[in-house]
Short mmCIF file of C-alpha atoms in Angstrom, two decimals:
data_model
loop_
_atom_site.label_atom_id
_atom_site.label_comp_id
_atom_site.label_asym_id
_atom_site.label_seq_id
_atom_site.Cartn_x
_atom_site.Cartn_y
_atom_site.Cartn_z
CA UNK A 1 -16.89 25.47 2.34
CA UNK A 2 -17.83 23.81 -0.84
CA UNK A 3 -18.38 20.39 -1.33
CA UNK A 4 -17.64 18.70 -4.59
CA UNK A 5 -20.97 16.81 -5.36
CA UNK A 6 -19.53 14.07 -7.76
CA UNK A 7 -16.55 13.36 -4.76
CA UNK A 8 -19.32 12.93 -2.38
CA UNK A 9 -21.15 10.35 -4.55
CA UNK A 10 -18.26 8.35 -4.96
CA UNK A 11 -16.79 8.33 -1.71
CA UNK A 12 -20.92 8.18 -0.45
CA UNK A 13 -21.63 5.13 -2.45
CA UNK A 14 -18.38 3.37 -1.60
CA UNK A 15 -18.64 3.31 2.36
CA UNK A 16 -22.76 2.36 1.85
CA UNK A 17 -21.27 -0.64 -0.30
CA UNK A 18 -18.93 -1.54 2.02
CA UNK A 19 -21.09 -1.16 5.20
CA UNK A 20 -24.06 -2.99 3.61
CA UNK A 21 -21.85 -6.02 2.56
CA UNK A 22 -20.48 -5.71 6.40
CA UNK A 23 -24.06 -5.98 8.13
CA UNK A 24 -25.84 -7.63 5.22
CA UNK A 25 -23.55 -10.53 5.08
CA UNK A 26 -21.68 -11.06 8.61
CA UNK A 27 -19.91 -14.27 7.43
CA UNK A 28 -17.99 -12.99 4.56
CA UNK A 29 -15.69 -10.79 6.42
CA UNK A 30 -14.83 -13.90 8.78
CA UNK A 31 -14.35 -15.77 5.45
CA UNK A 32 -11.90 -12.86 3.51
CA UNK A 33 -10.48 -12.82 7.18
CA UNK A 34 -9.09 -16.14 6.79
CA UNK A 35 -8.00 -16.11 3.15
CA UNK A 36 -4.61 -16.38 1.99
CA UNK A 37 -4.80 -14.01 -0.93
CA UNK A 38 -5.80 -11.45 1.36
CA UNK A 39 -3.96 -11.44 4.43
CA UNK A 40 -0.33 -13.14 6.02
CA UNK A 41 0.63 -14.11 9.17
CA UNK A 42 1.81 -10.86 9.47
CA UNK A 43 -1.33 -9.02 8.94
CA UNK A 44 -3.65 -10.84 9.65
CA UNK A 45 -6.73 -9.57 11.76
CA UNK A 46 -7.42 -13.42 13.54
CA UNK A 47 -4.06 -13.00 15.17
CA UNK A 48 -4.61 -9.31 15.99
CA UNK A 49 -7.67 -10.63 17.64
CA UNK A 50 -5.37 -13.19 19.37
CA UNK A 51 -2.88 -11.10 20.61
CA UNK A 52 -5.55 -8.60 21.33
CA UNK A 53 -7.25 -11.13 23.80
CA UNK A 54 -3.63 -11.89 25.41
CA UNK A 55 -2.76 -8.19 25.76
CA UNK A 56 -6.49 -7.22 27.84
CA UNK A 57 -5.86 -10.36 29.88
CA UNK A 58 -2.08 -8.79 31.04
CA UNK A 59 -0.15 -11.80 29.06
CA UNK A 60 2.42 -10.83 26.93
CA UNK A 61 1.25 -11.10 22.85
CA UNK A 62 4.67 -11.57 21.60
CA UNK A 63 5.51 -14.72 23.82
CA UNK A 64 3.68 -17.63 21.75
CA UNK A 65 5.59 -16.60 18.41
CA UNK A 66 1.74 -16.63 16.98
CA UNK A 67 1.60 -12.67 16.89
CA UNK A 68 3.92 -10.07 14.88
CA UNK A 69 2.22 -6.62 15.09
CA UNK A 70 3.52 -3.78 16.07
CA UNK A 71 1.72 -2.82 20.21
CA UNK A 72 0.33 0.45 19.23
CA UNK A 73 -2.69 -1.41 17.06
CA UNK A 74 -3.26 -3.18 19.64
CA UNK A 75 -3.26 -0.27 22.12
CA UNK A 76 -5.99 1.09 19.72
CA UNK A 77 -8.15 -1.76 19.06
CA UNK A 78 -8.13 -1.94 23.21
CA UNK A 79 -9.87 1.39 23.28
CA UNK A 80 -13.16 -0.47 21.28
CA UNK A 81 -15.93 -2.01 23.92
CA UNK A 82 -16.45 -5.35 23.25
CA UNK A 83 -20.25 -5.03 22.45
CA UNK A 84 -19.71 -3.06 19.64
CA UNK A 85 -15.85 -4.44 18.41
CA UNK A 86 -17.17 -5.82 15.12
CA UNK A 87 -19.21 -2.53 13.93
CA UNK A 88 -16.30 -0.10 15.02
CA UNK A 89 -14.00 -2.04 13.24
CA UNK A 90 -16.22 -1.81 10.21
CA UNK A 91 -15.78 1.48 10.69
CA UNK A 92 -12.73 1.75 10.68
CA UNK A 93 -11.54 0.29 7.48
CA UNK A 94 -14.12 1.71 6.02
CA UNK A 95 -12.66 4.76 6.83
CA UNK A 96 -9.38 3.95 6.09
CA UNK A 97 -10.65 2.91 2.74
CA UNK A 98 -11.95 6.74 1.98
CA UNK A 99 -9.21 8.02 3.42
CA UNK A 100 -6.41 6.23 1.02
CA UNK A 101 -8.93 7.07 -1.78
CA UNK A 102 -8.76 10.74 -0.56
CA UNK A 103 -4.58 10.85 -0.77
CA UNK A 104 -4.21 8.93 -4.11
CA UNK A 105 -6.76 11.55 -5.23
CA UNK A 106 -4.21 14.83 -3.61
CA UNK A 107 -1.56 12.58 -5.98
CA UNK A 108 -3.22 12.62 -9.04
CA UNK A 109 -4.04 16.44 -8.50
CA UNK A 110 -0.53 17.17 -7.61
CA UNK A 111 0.62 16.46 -11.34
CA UNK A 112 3.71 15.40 -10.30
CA UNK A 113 3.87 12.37 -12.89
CA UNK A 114 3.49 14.25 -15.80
CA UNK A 115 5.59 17.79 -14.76
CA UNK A 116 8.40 17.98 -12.07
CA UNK A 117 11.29 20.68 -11.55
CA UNK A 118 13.27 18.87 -14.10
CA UNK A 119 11.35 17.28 -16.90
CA UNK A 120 7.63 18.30 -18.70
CA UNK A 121 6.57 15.14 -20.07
CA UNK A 122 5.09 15.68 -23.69
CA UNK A 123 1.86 13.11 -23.00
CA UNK A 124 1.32 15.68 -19.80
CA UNK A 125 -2.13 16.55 -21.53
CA UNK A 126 -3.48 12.91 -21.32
CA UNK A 127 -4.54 12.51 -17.77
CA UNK A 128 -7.31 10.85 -15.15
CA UNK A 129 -9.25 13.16 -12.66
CA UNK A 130 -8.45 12.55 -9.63
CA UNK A 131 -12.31 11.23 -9.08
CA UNK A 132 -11.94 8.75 -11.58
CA UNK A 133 -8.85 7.35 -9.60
CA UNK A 134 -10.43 7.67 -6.50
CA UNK A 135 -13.38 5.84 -8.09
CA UNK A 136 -10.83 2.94 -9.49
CA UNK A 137 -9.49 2.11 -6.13
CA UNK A 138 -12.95 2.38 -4.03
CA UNK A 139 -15.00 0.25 -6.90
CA UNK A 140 -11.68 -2.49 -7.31
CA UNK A 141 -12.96 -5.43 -6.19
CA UNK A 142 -9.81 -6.35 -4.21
CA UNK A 143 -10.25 -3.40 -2.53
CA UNK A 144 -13.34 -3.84 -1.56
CA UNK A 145 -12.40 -7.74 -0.31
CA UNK A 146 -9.11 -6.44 1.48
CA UNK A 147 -11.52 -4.28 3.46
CA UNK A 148 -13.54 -6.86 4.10
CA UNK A 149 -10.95 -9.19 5.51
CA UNK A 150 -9.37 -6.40 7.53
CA UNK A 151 -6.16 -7.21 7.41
CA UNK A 152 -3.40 -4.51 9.36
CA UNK A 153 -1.48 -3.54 5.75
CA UNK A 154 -4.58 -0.94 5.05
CA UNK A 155 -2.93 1.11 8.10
CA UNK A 156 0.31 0.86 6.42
CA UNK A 157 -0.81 1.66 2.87
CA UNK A 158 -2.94 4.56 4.08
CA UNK A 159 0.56 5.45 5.73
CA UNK A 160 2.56 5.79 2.33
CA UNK A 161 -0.09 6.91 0.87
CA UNK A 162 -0.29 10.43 3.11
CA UNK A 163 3.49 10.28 3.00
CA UNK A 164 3.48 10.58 -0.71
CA UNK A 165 0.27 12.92 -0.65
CA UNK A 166 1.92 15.58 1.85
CA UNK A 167 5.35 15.56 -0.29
CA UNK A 168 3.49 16.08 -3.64
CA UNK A 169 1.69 19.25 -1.44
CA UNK A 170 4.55 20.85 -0.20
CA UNK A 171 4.60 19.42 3.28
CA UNK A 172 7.69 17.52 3.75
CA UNK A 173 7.65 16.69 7.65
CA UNK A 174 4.42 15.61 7.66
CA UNK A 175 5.62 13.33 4.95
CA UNK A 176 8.28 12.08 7.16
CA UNK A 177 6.18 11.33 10.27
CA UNK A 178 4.12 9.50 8.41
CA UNK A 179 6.17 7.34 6.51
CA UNK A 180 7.76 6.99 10.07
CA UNK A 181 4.19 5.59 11.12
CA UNK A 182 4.14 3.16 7.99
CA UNK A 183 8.02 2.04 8.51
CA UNK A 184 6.75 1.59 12.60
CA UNK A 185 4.05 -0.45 11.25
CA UNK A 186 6.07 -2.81 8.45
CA UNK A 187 10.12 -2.25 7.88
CA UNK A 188 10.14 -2.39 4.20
CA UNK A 189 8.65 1.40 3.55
CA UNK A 190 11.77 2.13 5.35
CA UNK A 191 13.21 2.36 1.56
CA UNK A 192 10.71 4.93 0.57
CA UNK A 193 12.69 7.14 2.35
CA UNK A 194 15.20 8.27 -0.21
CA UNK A 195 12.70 8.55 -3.27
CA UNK A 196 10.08 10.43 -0.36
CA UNK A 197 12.82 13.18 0.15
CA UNK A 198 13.56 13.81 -3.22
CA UNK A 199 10.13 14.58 -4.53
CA UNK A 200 9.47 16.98 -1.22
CA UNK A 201 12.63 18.76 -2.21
CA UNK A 202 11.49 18.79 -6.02
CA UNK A 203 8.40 20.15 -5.61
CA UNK A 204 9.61 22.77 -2.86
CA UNK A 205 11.82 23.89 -4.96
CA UNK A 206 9.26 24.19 -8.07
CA UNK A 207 6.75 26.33 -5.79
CA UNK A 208 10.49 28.12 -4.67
CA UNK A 209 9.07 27.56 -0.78
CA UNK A 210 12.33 26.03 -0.24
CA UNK A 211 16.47 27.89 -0.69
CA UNK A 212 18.44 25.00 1.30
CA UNK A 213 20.41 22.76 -0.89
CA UNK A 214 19.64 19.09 -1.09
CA UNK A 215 22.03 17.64 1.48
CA UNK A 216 20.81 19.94 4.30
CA UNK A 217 17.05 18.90 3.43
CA UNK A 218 17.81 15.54 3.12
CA UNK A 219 20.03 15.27 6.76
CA UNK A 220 17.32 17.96 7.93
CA UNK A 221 14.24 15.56 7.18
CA UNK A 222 16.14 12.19 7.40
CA UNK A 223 16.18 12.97 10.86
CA UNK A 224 12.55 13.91 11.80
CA UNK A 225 11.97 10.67 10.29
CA UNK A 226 14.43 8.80 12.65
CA UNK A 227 12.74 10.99 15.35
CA UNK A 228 9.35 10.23 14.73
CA UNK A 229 10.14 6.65 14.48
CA UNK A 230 12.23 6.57 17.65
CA UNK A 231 8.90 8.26 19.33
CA UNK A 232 6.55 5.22 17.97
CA UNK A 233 9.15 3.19 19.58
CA UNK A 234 9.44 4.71 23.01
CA UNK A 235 5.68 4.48 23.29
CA UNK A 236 5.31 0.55 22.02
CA UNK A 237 8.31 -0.12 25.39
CA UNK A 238 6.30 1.71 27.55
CA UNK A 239 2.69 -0.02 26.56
CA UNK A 240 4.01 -3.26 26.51
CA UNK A 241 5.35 -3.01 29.94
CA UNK A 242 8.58 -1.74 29.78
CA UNK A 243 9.53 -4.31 26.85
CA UNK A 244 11.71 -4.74 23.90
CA UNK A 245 10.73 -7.67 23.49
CA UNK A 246 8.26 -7.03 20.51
CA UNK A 247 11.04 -5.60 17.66
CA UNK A 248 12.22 -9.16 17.57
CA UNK A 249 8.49 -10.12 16.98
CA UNK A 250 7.38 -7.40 14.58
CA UNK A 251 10.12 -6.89 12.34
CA UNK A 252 12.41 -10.12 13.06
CA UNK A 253 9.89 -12.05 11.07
CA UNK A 254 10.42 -10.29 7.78
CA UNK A 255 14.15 -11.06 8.30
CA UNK A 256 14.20 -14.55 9.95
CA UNK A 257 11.12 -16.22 8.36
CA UNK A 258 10.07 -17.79 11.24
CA UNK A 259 6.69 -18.41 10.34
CA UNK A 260 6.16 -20.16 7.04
CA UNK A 261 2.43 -20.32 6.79
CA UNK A 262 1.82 -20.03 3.29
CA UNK A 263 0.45 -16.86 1.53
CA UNK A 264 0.62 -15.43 -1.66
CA UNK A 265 3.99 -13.12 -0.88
CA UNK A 266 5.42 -10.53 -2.80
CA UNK A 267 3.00 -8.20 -2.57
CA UNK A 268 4.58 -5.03 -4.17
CA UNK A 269 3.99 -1.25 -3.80
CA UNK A 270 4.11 0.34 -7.17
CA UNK A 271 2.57 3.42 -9.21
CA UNK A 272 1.97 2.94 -12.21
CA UNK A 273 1.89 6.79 -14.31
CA UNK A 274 -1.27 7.23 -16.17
CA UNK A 275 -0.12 9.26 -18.98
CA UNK A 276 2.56 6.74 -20.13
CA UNK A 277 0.19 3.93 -20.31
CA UNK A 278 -0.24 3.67 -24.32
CA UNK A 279 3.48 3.33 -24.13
CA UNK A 280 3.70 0.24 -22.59
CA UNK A 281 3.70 -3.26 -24.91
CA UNK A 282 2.56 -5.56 -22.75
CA UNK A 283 -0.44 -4.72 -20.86
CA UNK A 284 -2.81 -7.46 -22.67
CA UNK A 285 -0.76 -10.36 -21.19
CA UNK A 286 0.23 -8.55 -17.59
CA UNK A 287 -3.60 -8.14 -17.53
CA UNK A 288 -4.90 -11.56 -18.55
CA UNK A 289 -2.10 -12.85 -16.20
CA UNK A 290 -3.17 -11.11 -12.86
CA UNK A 291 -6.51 -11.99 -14.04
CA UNK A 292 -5.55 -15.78 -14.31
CA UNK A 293 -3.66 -16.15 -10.86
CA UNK A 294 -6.71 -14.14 -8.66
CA UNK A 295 -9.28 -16.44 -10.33
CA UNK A 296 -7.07 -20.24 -9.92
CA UNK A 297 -5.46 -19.10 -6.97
CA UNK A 298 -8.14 -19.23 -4.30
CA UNK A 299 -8.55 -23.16 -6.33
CA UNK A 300 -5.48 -24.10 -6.15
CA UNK A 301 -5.27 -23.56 -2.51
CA UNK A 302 -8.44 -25.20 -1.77
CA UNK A 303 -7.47 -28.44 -3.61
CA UNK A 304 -4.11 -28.22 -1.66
CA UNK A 305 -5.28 -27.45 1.90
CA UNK A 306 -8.99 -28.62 2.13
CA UNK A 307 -9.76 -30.98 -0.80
CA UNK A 308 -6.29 -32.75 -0.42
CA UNK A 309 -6.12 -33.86 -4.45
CA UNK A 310 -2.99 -30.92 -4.75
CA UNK A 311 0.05 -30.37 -3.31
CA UNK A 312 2.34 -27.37 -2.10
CA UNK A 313 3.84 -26.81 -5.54
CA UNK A 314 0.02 -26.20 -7.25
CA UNK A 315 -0.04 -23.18 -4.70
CA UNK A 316 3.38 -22.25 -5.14
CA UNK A 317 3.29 -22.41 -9.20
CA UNK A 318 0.04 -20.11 -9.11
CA UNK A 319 2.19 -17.19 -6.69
CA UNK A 320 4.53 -17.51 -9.40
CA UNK A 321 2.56 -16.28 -12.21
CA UNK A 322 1.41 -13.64 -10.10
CA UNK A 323 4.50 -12.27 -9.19
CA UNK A 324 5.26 -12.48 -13.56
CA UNK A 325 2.41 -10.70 -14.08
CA UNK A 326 3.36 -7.52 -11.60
CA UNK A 327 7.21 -7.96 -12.38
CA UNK A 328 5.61 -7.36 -15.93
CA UNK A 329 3.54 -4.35 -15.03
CA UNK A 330 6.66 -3.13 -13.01
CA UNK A 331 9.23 -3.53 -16.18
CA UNK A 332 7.26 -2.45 -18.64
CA UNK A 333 6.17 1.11 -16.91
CA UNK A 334 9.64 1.67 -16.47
CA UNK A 335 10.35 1.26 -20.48
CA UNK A 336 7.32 3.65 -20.89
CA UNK A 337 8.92 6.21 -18.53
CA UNK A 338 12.00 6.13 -19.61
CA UNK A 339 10.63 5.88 -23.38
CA UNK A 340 8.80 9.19 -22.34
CA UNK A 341 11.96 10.80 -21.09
CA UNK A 342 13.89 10.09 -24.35
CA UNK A 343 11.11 11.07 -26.82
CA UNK A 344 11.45 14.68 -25.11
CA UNK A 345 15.47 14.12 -25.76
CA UNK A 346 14.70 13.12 -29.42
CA UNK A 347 11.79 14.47 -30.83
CA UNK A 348 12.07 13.19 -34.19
CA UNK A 349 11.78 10.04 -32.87
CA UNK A 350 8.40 9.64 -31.72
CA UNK A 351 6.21 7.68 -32.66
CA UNK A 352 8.73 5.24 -33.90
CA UNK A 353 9.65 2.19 -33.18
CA UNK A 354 12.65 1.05 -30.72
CA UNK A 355 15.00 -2.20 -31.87
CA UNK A 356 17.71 -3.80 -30.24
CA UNK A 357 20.41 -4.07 -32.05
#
C-alpha cells in the first residue's frame, strides 16, 4: 500500500500539535472546556463528565435536567479506566480530528462541487487539493481549540462529514447509517436527509452503478436511515435501563429551551464551494466580521459574567454580529453559485456585471 508522504506530514504534525498542547499544558483544555464560544449546555464535556459520574454510580443522568446527551456516549466513555480517562480522551478527539480531516479531504477529491450529473461548472479548473483542505481545517485555530475543549458536536460533525464523504463515493447506505448516527446524536442533521439522498443518487447515476428511478432510491434509503436510527434507539432504552426517559432529555431541549445558559448559538453547518469563491462580493467584510466577534466575544462575556461592568445585551449584541457575518458567508455563496449556474446559461455574459433593476 502506498502512503502519500505530504498526507502523512499534515495529518503527522497535526495530532503531535494537538497532543503536545494536551500534555504540555493540562489547564487549557479544562479552560476551552468551560468556554462559551466553544461548547453549550448541550455539548458540553463538564456535563458529560457529570452525567458520566451519575450513570457508573447506577443514578439515572437524565433526572437532574443538568444532562442532554444522547446514552450511547456515555456507554462509551464508561468503557475508559479512570487512571487513564484524560489521555484516552485526548485520544480520542484527536482522532476524531484526523478523521473529519480525512472525509472533507474524500469531498474535495470527489469533485462533486465543480461537476455533477447535471451541470459542469465553467470555473471547474480552479480548485484546492484535497491536502490543502485537509491542512485548512487541522491548522484552523478553532479547530484546534474545539478539540481542546472536547465538546460532543466533533462526534456529530465527524458524522455528516462521513455521511457526505460515502455519498460523494458511491456508497449511499453507509451514508444513511451515518447520518442516522449524527441525527441520533443532535436532531437537526435530520434535514440533511433530503439534500444526502439526492447527491448519492446523482453521483450513482453519473458512475451508471445505479438504474432505479429516484422515488424508489429515495423510499429505498429513507428507510435504512429510519432503521438505523430506530437501532441507535433500541440500544440507548436498553442501556439506560429499560428507559425512554432520555428522548425528552436529548432532543426535547432543542425544542423546549429548557436550559437557557448562555452560549454563542447558531452555530451553522455550511460548505462553502471553492471554485466560486472570486464570485462572491463580500468576503472582506464577512471576514473582518467573524474576525471581530471571535476576538470581543470571549471580552464581552468576561466583563458580563466575571468582571460585572457589562450586562446580558454586551454578550447578546456580539452573537449578533456573528451570526451577520455567517448569514453573510451563507448569502453570498449562494449568489456565487447560482451566478456560476447562469454564466454557463449565458455565456456572453461573463465577466459582467449584474444590476437590479
Amino acid at each position: 500500500m502506498t502512503i502519500d508522504r505530504r498526507k502523512a506530514i499534515v495529518f503527522g504534525s497535526a495530532a503531535f500539535l494537538r497532543l503536545f498542547l494536551f500534555l504540555a499544558f493540562p489547564p487549557l483544555p479544562d479552560l476551552l472546556t468551560g468556554r462559551v464560544e466553544i461548547s453549550t449546555p448541550v455539548t458540553s464535556f463538564k456535563r458529560l463528565q457529570e452525567g458520566l459520574f451519575l450513570y457508573t454510580h447506577n443514578v439515572s443522568p437524565y433526572d437532574g435536567g443538568v444532562f442532554y446527551q444522547a446514552p450511547l456516549l456515555l456507554s462509551l466513555f464508561a468503557l475508559i479506566p479512570a487512571p487513564i480517562f484524560s489521555l484516552a480522551t485526548s485520544i480520542l478527539y484527536i482522532s476524531l480530528d484526523l478523521l473529519c480531516a480525512h472525509f472533507l479531504a474524500q469531498i474535495a477529491d470527489s469533485d462533486e462541487s465543480r461537476s455533477t450529473r447535471l451541470f459542469q461548472s465553467p470555473r471547474r479548473d480552479l480548485r484546492w487539493e484535497s491536502i490543502t483542505v485537509a491542512a485548512a481545517y487541522l491548522f484552523n485555530p478553532l479547530t484546534i481549540a474545539t478539540c481542546l475543549g472536547r465538546p460532543t458536536s466533533v462526534f456529530t460533525n465527524c458524522a455528516i462529514l462521513s455521511a457526505i464523504a460515502m455519498a460523494c463515493t458511491s456508497r449511499p447506505l453507509t451514508a444513511m447509517i451515518a447520518l442516522g448516527l449524527s441525527s441520533y446524536l443532535s436532531l437537526y442533521p435530520t434535514l440533511l436527509l433530503p439534500p444526502l439522498v439526492l447527491l448519492s443518487y446523482d453521483h450513482l447515476c453519473r458512475d451508471k452503478k445505479s438504474s432505479s428511478t429516484l422515488p424508489h432510491f429515495a423510499l429505498y434509503h429513507a428507510s435504512a436511515f429510519s432503521t438505523s436510527l430506530a437501532t441507535f434507539f433500541f440500544e440507548s432504552y436498553f442501556l439506560t435501563g429499560r428507559s425512554w426517559e432520555f428522548m425528552f432529555s436529548t432532543y426535547g431541549i432543542h425544542l423546549l429551551l429548557p436550559d437557557l445558559t448562555p452560549n454563542a448559538g447558531l452555530w451553522w453547518y455550511f460548505f462553502i464551494e471553492i471554485h466560486v469563491f472570486p464570485l462572491m462580493r463580500y468576503t472582506f467584510f464577512a471576514m473582518a466580521t467573524l474576525l471581530y466577534a471571535t476576538l470581543l466575544g470571549p471580552a464581552f462575556y468576561y466583563l458580563w459574567i466575571y468582571a460585572g461592568s457589562g450586562n446580558a445585551n454586551f454578550f447578546y449584541a456580539i452573537t449578533l454580529v456573528w451570526s451577520l457575518g455567517l448569514s453573510l458567508i451563507v448569502t453570498d455563496s449562494l449568489f456565487a453559485v447560482l451566478r456560476d449556474e447562469w454564466e454557463v446559461e449565458r455565456p456572453e455574459m461573463r465577466g459582467r456585471d449584474v444590476r437590479q433593476i
